[in-house]
XYZ file of C-alpha atoms in Angstrom:
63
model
C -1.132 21.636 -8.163
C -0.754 18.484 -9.943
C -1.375 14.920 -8.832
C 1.874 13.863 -10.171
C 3.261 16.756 -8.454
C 2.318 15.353 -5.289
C 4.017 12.151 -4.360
C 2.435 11.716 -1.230
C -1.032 12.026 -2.401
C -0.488 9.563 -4.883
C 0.474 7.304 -2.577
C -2.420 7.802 -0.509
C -4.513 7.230 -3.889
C -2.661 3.876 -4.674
C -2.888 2.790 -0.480
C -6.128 3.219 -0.625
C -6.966 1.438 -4.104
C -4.757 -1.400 -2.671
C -6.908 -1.398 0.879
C -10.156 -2.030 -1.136
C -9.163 -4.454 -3.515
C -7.416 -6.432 -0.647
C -9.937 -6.102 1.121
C -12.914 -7.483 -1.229
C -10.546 -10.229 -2.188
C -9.931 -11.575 1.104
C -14.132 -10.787 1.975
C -14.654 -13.054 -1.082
C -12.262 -15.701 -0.150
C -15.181 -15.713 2.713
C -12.641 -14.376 5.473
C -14.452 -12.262 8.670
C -14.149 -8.953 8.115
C -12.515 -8.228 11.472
C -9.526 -11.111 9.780
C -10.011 -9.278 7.022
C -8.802 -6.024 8.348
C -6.050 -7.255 10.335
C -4.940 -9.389 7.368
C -4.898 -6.027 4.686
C -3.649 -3.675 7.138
C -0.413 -6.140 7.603
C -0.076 -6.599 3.859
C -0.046 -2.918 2.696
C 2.532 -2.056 6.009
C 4.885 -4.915 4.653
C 4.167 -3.943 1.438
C 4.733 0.026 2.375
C 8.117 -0.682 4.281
C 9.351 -2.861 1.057
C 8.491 0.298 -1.436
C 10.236 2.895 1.343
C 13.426 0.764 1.515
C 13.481 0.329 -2.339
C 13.608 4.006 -2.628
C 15.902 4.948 0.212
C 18.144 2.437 -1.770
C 17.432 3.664 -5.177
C 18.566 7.370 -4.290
C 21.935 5.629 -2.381
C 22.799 4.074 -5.698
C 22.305 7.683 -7.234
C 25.085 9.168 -5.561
């Protein structure tokens, strides 16, 4: 099987690319890494629930 053939693995891939550069952005900023956490955790679930609804309205507009 392909990556591309997978669209839930390549989400995983760009989730966690997103968690790490997040991440050492926010460590470099000089932000606790506990903060840290909290902070990217809350940014890729807003981010995630923007990307869902985009879809769910992108396949609406198909039909």
């Amino acid at each position: 099987m392909r990556l591309c053939e997978s669209p839930s693995l390549v989400g995983l891939l760009v989730v966690g690319i997103l968690f790490n550069i997040v991440l050492g952005i926010l460590g470099l900023l000089g932000f606790t890494l506990l903060d840290a956490l909290w902070v990217t955790a809350s940014l890729l679930t807003i981010i995630g629930a923007a990307v869902v609804q985009h879809f769910i309205q992108q396949e609406r507009d198909k039909k």
